[in-house]
PDB file of C-alpha atoms in Angstrom:
ATOM      1  CA  MET W   1      -0.045   0.218  -0.055  1.00  0.00           C
ATOM      2  CA  ALA W   2       1.049   3.555  -0.703  1.00  0.00           C
ATOM      3  CA  ASP W   3       2.742   5.838   1.838  1.00  0.00           C
ATOM      4  CA  SER W   4      -0.042   7.123   4.169  1.00  0.00           C
ATOM      5  CA  ARG W   5       1.098  10.827   3.363  1.00  0.00           C
ATOM      6  CA  ASN W   6       0.600  10.289  -0.247  1.00  0.00           C
ATOM      7  CA  ALA W   7      -2.503   8.048  -0.029  1.00  0.00           C
ATOM      8  CA  TRP W   8      -5.871   8.932  -1.746  1.00  0.00           C
ATOM      9  CA  THR W   9      -8.542   9.771   0.947  1.00  0.00           C
ATOM     10  CA  ILE W  10     -12.224   9.891   0.627  1.00  0.00           C
ATOM     11  CA  GLU W  11     -12.286  13.736   0.602  1.00  0.00           C
ATOM     12  CA  ASP W  12      -9.577  13.623  -2.097  1.00  0.00           C
ATOM     13  CA  VAL W  13     -11.850  11.427  -4.409  1.00  0.00           C
ATOM     14  CA  ALA W  14     -14.915  13.494  -3.539  1.00  0.00           C
ATOM     15  CA  ALA W  15     -13.153  16.567  -4.504  1.00  0.00           C
ATOM     16  CA  ARG W  16     -11.762  15.145  -7.864  1.00  0.00           C
ATOM     17  CA  PHE W  17     -15.398  14.289  -8.542  1.00  0.00           C
ATOM     18  CA  GLU W  18     -16.619  17.629  -7.800  1.00  0.00           C
ATOM     19  CA  GLU W  19     -14.075  19.111 -10.020  1.00  0.00           C
ATOM     20  CA  ALA W  20     -14.946  16.607 -12.976  1.00  0.00           C
ATOM     21  CA  ALA W  21     -18.956  17.649 -12.552  1.00  0.00           C
ATOM     22  CA  SER W  22     -17.474  21.292 -12.795  1.00  0.00           C
ATOM     23  CA  THR W  23     -15.392  20.752 -15.607  1.00  0.00           C
ATOM     24  CA  GLY W  24     -18.276  18.887 -17.491  1.00  0.00           C
ATOM     25  CA  ARG W  25     -20.364  21.845 -16.841  1.00  0.00           C
ATOM     26  CA  ARG W  26     -18.193  24.327 -18.302  1.00  0.00           C
ATOM     27  CA  LEU W  27     -17.423  22.207 -21.650  1.00  0.00           C
ATOM     28  CA  PRO W  28     -18.870  23.900 -24.925  1.00  0.00           C
ATOM     29  CA  PRO W  29     -22.747  22.600 -25.731  1.00  0.00           C
ATOM     30  CA  VAL W  30     -22.490  19.779 -28.366  1.00  0.00           C
ATOM     31  CA  ARG W  31     -24.223  20.753 -31.607  1.00  0.00           C
ATOM     32  CA  VAL W  32     -25.129  18.695 -34.703  1.00  0.00           C
ATOM     33  CA  GLN W  33     -22.374  18.918 -37.241  1.00  0.00           C
ATOM     34  CA  GLY W  34     -23.359  19.994 -41.046  1.00  0.00           C
ATOM     35  CA  TYR W  35     -26.076  22.633 -40.096  1.00  0.00           C
ATOM     36  CA  PHE W  36     -25.244  26.165 -39.998  1.00  0.00           C
ATOM     37  CA  ASN W  37     -27.297  29.517 -40.178  1.00  0.00           C
ATOM     38  CA  CYS W  38     -26.696  31.857 -42.906  1.00  0.00           C
ATOM     39  CA  TRP W  39     -29.012  34.549 -41.902  1.00  0.00           C
ATOM     40  CA  PRO W  40     -27.220  37.869 -40.961  1.00  0.00           C
ATOM     41  CA  ALA W  41     -27.665  39.097 -37.418  1.00  0.00           C
ATOM     42  CA  PHE W  42     -30.362  41.520 -37.108  1.00  0.00           C
ATOM     43  CA  VAL W  43     -29.659  44.909 -35.394  1.00  0.00           C
ATOM     44  CA  ARG W  44     -32.785  45.644 -33.400  1.00  0.00           C
ATOM     45  CA  LYS W  45     -34.357  48.558 -31.758  1.00  0.00           C
ATOM     46  CA  GLU W  46     -34.182  48.851 -27.952  1.00  0.00           C
ATOM     47  CA  TRP W  47     -37.987  48.010 -27.588  1.00  0.00           C
ATOM     48  CA  GLU W  48     -37.638  45.109 -29.875  1.00  0.00           C
ATOM     49  CA  SER W  49     -34.956  43.486 -28.031  1.00  0.00           C
ATOM     50  CA  PHE W  50     -37.099  43.344 -24.919  1.00  0.00           C
ATOM     51  CA  ALA W  51     -39.043  40.112 -26.454  1.00  0.00           C
ATOM     52  CA  ALA W  52     -35.532  38.586 -27.703  1.00  0.00           C
ATOM     53  CA  ASP W  53     -34.410  35.350 -26.125  1.00  0.00           C
ATOM     54  CA  GLU W  54     -32.177  36.000 -23.309  1.00  0.00           C
ATOM     55  CA  LYS W  55     -28.275  35.226 -23.731  1.00  0.00           C
ATOM     56  CA  VAL W  56     -26.996  32.142 -22.099  1.00  0.00           C
ATOM     57  CA  TYR W  57     -23.864  33.083 -20.397  1.00  0.00           C
ATOM     58  CA  ARG W  58     -21.374  30.116 -20.031  1.00  0.00           C
ATOM     59  CA  PRO W  59     -18.208  30.189 -17.842  1.00  0.00           C
ATOM     60  CA  PHE W  60     -14.750  30.038 -19.248  1.00  0.00           C
ATOM     61  CA  PRO W  61     -13.699  26.654 -20.803  1.00  0.00           C
ATOM     62  CA  PRO W  62     -11.864  24.521 -18.762  1.00  0.00           C
ATOM     63  CA  SER W  63      -8.143  23.912 -18.981  1.00  0.00           C
ATOM     64  CA  PRO W  64      -6.567  21.047 -20.887  1.00  0.00           C
ATOM     65  CA  GLU W  65      -5.272  19.753 -17.714  1.00  0.00           C
ATOM     66  CA  ALA W  66      -8.583  19.962 -16.031  1.00  0.00           C
ATOM     67  CA  ILE W  67     -10.076  17.906 -18.972  1.00  0.00           C
ATOM     68  CA  ASP W  68      -7.470  15.179 -18.304  1.00  0.00           C
ATOM     69  CA  ARG W  69      -8.437  14.959 -14.842  1.00  0.00           C
ATOM     70  CA  MET W  70     -11.855  14.755 -15.709  1.00  0.00           C
ATOM     71  CA  LEU W  71     -11.376  11.927 -18.240  1.00  0.00           C
ATOM     72  CA  GLU W  72      -9.278  10.314 -15.412  1.00  0.00           C
ATOM     73  CA  THR W  73     -11.939  10.414 -13.026  1.00  0.00           C
ATOM     74  CA  MET W  74     -14.609   9.105 -15.131  1.00  0.00           C
ATOM     75  CA  ARG W  75     -12.593   6.122 -15.633  1.00  0.00           C
ATOM     76  CA  TRP W  76     -12.817   5.690 -11.815  1.00  0.00           C
ATOM     77  CA  VAL W  77     -16.549   4.921 -12.087  1.00  0.00           C
ATOM     78  CA  GLN W  78     -15.964   1.620 -13.584  1.00  0.00           C
ATOM     79  CA  TRP W  79     -14.982   0.280  -9.893  1.00  0.00           C
ATOM     80  CA  LEU W  80     -18.516   1.089  -8.912  1.00  0.00           C
ATOM     81  CA  GLU W  81     -21.978  -0.554  -9.338  1.00  0.00           C
ATOM     82  CA  VAL W  82     -24.386   1.237 -11.380  1.00  0.00           C
ATOM     83  CA  GLU W  83     -26.468   2.701  -8.400  1.00  0.00           C
ATOM     84  CA  GLN W  84     -23.181   3.705  -6.704  1.00  0.00           C
ATOM     85  CA  ARG W  85     -22.339   5.608  -9.818  1.00  0.00           C
ATOM     86  CA  HIS W  86     -25.561   7.692  -9.705  1.00  0.00           C
ATOM     87  CA  LEU W  87     -25.191   8.430  -6.250  1.00  0.00           C
ATOM     88  CA  VAL W  88     -21.479   9.680  -6.462  1.00  0.00           C
ATOM     89  CA  TRP W  89     -22.348  11.863  -9.675  1.00  0.00           C
ATOM     90  CA  MET W  90     -25.308  13.431  -8.038  1.00  0.00           C
ATOM     91  CA  ARG W  91     -23.468  14.349  -5.104  1.00  0.00           C
ATOM     92  CA  ALA W  92     -20.457  15.633  -7.299  1.00  0.00           C
ATOM     93  CA  LYS W  93     -23.327  17.750  -9.072  1.00  0.00           C
ATOM     94  CA  ARG W  94     -24.266  19.132  -5.974  1.00  0.00           C
ATOM     95  CA  TYR W  95     -27.708  17.841  -5.624  1.00  0.00           C
ATOM     96  CA  GLY W  96     -28.900  17.960  -1.925  1.00  0.00           C
ATOM     97  CA  TRP W  97     -29.433  14.961   0.083  1.00  0.00           C
ATOM     98  CA  ARG W  98     -33.230  15.304   0.053  1.00  0.00           C
ATOM     99  CA  ASP W  99     -33.119  14.710  -3.771  1.00  0.00           C
ATOM    100  CA  ILE W 100     -30.639  12.144  -3.583  1.00  0.00           C
ATOM    101  CA  THR W 101     -33.035  10.368  -0.759  1.00  0.00           C
ATOM    102  CA  ILE W 102     -36.068  10.700  -3.135  1.00  0.00           C
ATOM    103  CA  ARG W 103     -34.062   9.172  -6.019  1.00  0.00           C
ATOM    104  CA  PHE W 104     -32.579   6.242  -4.127  1.00  0.00           C
ATOM    105  CA  ALA W 105     -35.858   5.592  -1.758  1.00  0.00           C
ATOM    106  CA  CYS W 106     -33.913   5.533   1.604  1.00  0.00           C
ATOM    107  CA  ASP W 107     -32.792   7.597   4.562  1.00  0.00           C
ATOM    108  CA  ARG W 108     -30.405  10.333   4.395  1.00  0.00           C
ATOM    109  CA  SER W 109     -27.939   8.964   6.742  1.00  0.00           C
ATOM    110  CA  THR W 110     -28.360   5.778   4.553  1.00  0.00           C
ATOM    111  CA  ALA W 111     -27.343   7.718   1.392  1.00  0.00           C
ATOM    112  CA  TRP W 112     -24.589   9.145   3.030  1.00  0.00           C
ATOM    113  CA  ARG W 113     -22.958   5.726   4.154  1.00  0.00           C
ATOM    114  CA  ARG W 114     -23.644   4.571   0.953  1.00  0.00           C
ATOM    115  CA  TRP W 115     -21.802   7.359  -0.927  1.00  0.00           C
ATOM    116  CA  GLN W 116     -19.038   7.401   1.784  1.00  0.00           C
ATOM    117  CA  ARG W 117     -18.624   3.402   1.085  1.00  0.00           C
ATOM    118  CA  ALA W 118     -18.411   4.403  -2.960  1.00  0.00           C
ATOM    119  CA  LEU W 119     -15.641   6.855  -2.264  1.00  0.00           C
ATOM    120  CA  GLU W 120     -14.040   4.483  -0.073  1.00  0.00           C
ATOM    121  CA  ILE W 121     -14.014   1.931  -2.847  1.00  0.00           C
ATOM    122  CA  VAL W 122     -12.383   4.227  -5.182  1.00  0.00           C
ATOM    123  CA  ALA W 123      -9.859   5.471  -2.673  1.00  0.00           C
ATOM    124  CA  THR W 124      -8.839   1.804  -2.003  1.00  0.00           C
ATOM    125  CA  GLN W 125      -8.346   0.984  -5.743  1.00  0.00           C
ATOM    126  CA  LEU W 126      -6.314   3.940  -6.347  1.00  0.00           C
ATOM    127  CA  ASN W 127      -4.187   3.339  -3.357  1.00  0.00           C
ATOM    128  CA  THR W 128      -3.594  -0.434  -4.317  1.00  0.00           C
ATOM    129  CA  ASP W 129      -3.059   0.437  -7.958  1.00  0.00           C
ATOM    130  CA  GLY W 130      -0.358   2.902  -7.153  1.00  0.00           C
ATOM    131  CA  VAL W 131      -2.125   5.810  -8.869  1.00  0.00           C
ATOM    132  CA  ARG W 132      -0.191   9.177  -8.315  1.00  0.00           C
ATOM    133  CA  SER W 133      -1.094  11.149  -5.276  1.00  0.00           C
ATOM    134  CA  PRO W 134      -3.537  13.963  -5.490  1.00  0.00           C
ATOM    135  CA  SER W 135      -2.711  17.438  -5.884  1.00  0.00           C
ATOM    136  CA  LYS W 136      -3.767  19.475  -3.070  1.00  0.00           C
ATOM    137  CA  ASN W 137      -4.535  22.299  -5.494  1.00  0.00           C
ATOM    138  CA  VAL W 138      -7.470  20.816  -7.475  1.00  0.00           C
ATOM    139  CA  GLY W 139      -8.397  23.849  -9.277  1.00  0.00           C
ATOM    140  CA  ASN W 140     -11.474  25.983  -9.542  1.00  0.00           C
ATOM    141  CA  LEU W 141     -14.616  24.067  -8.083  1.00  0.00           C
ATOM    142  CA  GLY W 142     -16.788  26.912  -8.548  1.00  0.00           C
TER     143      GLY W 142
END
């Protein structure tokens, strides 16, 4: 087993899953290839623009290193059962425990224990495989 100072902990794994979910949200939207709009952009008067669609503001795109960490984290879910995968990703996407308990039809403490167990499985697998230890600078989780 790896040195305890460099071992993966449950908190490290949870932070990495949160970062992966955040990185996934910051990726550009997927569009159908081959279609484009050749209409010119209309200049609207001020009173016409009130009824126009609101702009969707997207955060800055993620860095290539963040995308690499996201892809690495997505491979970790192969060690989990399907229900554990859903639980871990719901928590990484910052769903509340109430929504999670409704989805899994269980008590809050039961859902928390299942989440902890899933993270423990990933951390144990990472420590036994000798995967490099986590960086304490995880990145922007916001």
